[in-house]
PDB file of C-alpha atoms in Angstrom:
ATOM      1  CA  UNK X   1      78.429 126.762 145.016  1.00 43.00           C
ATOM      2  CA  UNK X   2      79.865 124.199 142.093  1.00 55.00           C
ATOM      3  CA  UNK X   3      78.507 120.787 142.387  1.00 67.00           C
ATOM      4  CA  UNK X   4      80.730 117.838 143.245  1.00 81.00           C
ATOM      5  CA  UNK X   5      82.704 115.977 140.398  1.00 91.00           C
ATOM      6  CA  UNK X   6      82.107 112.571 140.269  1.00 96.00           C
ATOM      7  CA  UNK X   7      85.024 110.342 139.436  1.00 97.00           C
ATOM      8  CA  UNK X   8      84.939 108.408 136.625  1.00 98.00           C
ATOM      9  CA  UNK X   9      87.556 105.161 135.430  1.00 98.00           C
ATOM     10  CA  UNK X  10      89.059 105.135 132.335  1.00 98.00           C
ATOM     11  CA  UNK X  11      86.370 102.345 130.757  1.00 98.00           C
ATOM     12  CA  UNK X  12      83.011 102.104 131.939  1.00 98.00           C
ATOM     13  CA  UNK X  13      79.380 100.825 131.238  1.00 97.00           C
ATOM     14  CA  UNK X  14      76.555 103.233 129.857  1.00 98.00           C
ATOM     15  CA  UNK X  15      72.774 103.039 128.977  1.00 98.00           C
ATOM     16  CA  UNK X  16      71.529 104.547 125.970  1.00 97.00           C
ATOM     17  CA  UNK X  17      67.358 104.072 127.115  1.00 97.00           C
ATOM     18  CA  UNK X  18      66.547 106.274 123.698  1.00 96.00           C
ATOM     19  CA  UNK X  19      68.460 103.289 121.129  1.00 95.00           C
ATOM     20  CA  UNK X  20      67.359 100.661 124.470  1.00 94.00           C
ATOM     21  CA  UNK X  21      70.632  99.600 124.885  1.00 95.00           C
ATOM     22  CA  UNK X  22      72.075  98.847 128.599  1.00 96.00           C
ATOM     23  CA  UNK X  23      74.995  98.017 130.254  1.00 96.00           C
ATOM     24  CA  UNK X  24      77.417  99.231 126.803  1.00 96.00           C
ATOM     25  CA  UNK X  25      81.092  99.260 127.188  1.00 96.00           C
ATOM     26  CA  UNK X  26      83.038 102.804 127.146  1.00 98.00           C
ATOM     27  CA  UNK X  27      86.087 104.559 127.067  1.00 98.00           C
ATOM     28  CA  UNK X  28      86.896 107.389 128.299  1.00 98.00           C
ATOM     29  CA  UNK X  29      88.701 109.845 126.379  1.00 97.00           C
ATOM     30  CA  UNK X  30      89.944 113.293 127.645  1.00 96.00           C
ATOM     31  CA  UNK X  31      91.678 113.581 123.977  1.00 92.00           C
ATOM     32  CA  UNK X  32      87.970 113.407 122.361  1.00 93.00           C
ATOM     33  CA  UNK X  33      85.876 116.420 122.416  1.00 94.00           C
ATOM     34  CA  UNK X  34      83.115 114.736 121.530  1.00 95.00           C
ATOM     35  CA  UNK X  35      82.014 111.273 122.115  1.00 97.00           C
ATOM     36  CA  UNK X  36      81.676 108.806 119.087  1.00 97.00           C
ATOM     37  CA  UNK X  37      78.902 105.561 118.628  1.00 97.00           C
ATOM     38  CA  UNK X  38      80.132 102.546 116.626  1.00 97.00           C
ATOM     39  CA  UNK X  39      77.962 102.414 113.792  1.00 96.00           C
ATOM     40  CA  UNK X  40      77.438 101.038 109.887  1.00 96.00           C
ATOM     41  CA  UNK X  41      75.763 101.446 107.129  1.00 96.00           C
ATOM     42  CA  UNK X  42      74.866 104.933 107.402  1.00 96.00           C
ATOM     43  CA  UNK X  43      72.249 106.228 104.843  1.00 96.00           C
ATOM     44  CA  UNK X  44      71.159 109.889 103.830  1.00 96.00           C
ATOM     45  CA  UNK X  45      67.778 109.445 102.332  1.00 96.00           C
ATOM     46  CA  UNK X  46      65.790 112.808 101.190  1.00 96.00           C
ATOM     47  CA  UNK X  47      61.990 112.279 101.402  1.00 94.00           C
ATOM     48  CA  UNK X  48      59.853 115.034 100.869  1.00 94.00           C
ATOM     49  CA  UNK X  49      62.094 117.677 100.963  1.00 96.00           C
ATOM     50  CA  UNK X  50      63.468 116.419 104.685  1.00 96.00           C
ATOM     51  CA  UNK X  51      66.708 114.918 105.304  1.00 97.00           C
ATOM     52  CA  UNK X  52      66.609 111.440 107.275  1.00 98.00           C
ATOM     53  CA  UNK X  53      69.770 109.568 108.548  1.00 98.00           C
ATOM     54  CA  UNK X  54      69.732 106.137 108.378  1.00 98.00           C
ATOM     55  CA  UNK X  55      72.158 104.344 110.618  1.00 98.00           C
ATOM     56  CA  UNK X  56      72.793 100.982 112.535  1.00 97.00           C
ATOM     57  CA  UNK X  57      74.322 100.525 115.641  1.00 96.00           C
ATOM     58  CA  UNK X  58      77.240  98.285 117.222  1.00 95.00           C
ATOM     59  CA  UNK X  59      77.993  95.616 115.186  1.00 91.00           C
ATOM     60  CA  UNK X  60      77.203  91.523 114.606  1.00 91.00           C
ATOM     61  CA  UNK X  61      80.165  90.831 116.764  1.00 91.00           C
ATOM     62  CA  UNK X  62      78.424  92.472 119.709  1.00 91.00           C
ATOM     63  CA  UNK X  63      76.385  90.390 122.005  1.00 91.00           C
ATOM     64  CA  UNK X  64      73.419  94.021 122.479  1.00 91.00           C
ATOM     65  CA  UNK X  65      73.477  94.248 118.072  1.00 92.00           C
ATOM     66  CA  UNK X  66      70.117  94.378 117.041  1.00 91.00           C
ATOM     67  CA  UNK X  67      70.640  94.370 113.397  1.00 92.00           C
ATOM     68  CA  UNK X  68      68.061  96.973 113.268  1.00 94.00           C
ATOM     69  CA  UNK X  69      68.107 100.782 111.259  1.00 96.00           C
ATOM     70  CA  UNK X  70      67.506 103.828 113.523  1.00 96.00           C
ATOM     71  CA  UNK X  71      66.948 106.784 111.569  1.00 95.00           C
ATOM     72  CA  UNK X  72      66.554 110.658 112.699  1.00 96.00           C
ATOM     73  CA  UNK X  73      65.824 113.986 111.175  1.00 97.00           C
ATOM     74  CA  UNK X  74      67.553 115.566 114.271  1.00 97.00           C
ATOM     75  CA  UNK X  75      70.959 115.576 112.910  1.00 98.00           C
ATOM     76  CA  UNK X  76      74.039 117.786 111.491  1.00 97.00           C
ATOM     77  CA  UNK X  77      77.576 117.109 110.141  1.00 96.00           C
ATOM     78  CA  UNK X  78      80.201 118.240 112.091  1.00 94.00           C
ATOM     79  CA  UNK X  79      84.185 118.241 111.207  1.00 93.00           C
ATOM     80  CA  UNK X  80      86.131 116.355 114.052  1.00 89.00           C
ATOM     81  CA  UNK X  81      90.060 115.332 113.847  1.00 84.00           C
ATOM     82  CA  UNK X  82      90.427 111.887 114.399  1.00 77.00           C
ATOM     83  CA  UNK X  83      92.805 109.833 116.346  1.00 74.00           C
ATOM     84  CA  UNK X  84      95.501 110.112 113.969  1.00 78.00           C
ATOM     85  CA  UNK X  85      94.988 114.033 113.769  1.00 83.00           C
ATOM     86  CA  UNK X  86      93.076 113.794 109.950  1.00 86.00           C
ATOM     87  CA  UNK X  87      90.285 115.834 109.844  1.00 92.00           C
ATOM     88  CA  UNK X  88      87.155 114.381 108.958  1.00 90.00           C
ATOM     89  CA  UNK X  89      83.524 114.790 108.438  1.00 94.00           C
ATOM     90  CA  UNK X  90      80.990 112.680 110.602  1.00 95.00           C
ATOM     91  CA  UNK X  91      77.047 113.028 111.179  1.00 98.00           C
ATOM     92  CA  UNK X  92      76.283 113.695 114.659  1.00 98.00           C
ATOM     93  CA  UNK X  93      73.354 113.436 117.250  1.00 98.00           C
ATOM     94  CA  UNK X  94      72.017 114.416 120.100  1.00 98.00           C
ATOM     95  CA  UNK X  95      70.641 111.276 122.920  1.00 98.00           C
ATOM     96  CA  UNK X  96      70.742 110.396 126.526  1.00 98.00           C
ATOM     97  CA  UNK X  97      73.371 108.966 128.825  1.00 98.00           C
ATOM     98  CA  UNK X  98      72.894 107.257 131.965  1.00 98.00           C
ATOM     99  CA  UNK X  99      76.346 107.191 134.143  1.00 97.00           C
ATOM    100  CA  UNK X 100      76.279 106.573 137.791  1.00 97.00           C
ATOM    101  CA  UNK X 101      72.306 106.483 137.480  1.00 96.00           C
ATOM    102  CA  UNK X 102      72.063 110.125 136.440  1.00 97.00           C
ATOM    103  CA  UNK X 103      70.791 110.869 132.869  1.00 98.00           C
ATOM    104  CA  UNK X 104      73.059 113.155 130.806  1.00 98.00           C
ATOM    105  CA  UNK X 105      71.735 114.634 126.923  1.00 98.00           C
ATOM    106  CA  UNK X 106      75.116 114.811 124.864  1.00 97.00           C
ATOM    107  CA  UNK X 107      76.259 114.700 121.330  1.00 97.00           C
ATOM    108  CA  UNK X 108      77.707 111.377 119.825  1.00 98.00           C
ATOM    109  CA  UNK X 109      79.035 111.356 116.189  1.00 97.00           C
ATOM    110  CA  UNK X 110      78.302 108.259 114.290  1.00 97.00           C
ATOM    111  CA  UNK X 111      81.699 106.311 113.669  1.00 94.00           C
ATOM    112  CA  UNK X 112      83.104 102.879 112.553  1.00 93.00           C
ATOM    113  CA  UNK X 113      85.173 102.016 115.964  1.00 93.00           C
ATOM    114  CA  UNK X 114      84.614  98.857 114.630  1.00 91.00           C
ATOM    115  CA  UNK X 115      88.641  97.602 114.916  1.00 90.00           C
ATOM    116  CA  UNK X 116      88.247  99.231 118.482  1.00 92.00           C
ATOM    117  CA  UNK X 117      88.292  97.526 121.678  1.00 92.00           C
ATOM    118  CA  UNK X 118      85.472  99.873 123.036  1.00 95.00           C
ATOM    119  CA  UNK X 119      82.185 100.733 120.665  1.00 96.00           C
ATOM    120  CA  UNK X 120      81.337 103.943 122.284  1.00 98.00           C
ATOM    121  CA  UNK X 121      83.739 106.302 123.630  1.00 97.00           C
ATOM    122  CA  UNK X 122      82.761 109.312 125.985  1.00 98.00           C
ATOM    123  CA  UNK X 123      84.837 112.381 125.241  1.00 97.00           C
ATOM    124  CA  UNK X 124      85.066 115.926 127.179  1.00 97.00           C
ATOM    125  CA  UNK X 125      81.543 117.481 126.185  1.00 96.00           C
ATOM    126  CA  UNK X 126      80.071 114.670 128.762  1.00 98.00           C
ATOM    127  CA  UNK X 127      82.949 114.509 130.610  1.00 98.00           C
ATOM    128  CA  UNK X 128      83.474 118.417 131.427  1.00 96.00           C
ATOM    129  CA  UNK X 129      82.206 119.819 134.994  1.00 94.00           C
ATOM    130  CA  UNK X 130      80.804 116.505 135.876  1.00 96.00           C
ATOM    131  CA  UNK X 131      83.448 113.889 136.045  1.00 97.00           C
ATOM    132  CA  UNK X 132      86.943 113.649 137.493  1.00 97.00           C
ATOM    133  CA  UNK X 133      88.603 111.149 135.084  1.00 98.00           C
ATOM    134  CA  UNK X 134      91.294 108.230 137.679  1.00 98.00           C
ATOM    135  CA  UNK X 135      92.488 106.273 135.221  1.00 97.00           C
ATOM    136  CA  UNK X 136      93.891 104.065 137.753  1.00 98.00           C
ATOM    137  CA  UNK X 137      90.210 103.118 138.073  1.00 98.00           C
ATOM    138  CA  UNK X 138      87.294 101.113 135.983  1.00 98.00           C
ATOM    139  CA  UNK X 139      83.222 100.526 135.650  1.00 97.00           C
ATOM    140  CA  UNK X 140      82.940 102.785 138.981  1.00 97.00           C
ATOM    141  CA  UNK X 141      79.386 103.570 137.301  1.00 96.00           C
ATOM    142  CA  UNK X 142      78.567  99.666 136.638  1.00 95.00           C
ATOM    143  CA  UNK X 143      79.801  98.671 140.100  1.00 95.00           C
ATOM    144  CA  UNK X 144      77.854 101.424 141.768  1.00 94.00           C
ATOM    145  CA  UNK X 145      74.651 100.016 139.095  1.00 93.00           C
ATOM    146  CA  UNK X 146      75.670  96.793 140.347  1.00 92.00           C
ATOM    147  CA  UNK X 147      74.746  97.331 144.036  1.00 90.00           C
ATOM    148  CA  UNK X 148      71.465  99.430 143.948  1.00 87.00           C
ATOM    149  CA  UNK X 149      70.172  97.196 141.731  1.00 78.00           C
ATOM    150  CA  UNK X 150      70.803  94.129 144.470  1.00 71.00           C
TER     151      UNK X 150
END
């Protein structure tokens, strides 16, 4: 028997626990295939023969920036089209998601969404057999956060 969708607004609140980042602002994107993580100042630094991606996260204009690198060996590039249909190369990972207090692992590529409203947007990869997307709805996840946590 196939589990029960959850529905799911068109903009929402996520935890990353792995980057410790709570309570992040989303979109949700049916369009995307993959999601995408606002990021800067990405670095590929060989060391030893090993490949390590340097990256940081959100930006100063975001109350949760930590100004801090993360780096990880754990990555690939992958070729995504982009919201004007231009194909492009991005570095993408692997983390964990918590929506609606369930924790999800899914691939993010590492984008500047920095002239975006959202920093993070969730496309189909999380989205598929798990959420039923109302976009006549919002922050179903943080509301539902909101009231176990009372």
């Amino acid at each position: 028997m196939k589990a029960k969708s959850t529905i799911i607004g068109r903009i929402d609140q996520i935890d990353l626990p792995e980057f410790d980042m709570f309570d992040l602002g989303c979109k949700i994107d049916t369009g995307a295939a993959i999601s995408a993580l606002h990021c800067h100042s990405v670095k590929l630094v060989e060391r030893d023969g090993v490949e390590h991606l340097y990256f940081k996260l959100l930006d100063k204009k975001h109350p949760q920036y930590q100004g801090e690198f993360y780096h990880t060996t754990d990555f690939r590039e992958r070729k995504i089209k982009n919201s004007f249909g231009q194909e492009q190369t991005r570095f993408s990972l692997t983390t964990q998601v918590v929506l609606f207090g369930e924790t999800y692992t899914t691939e993010f590529t590492l984008a500047d969404r920095e002239k975006m409203l959202f920093p993070i947007l969730i496309g189909r990869s999380l989205l598929k057999n798990r959420f039923i997307v109302d976009v006549a709805k919002s922050n179903l996840s943080a509301k539902q956060k909101a009231k176990t946590s009372r």
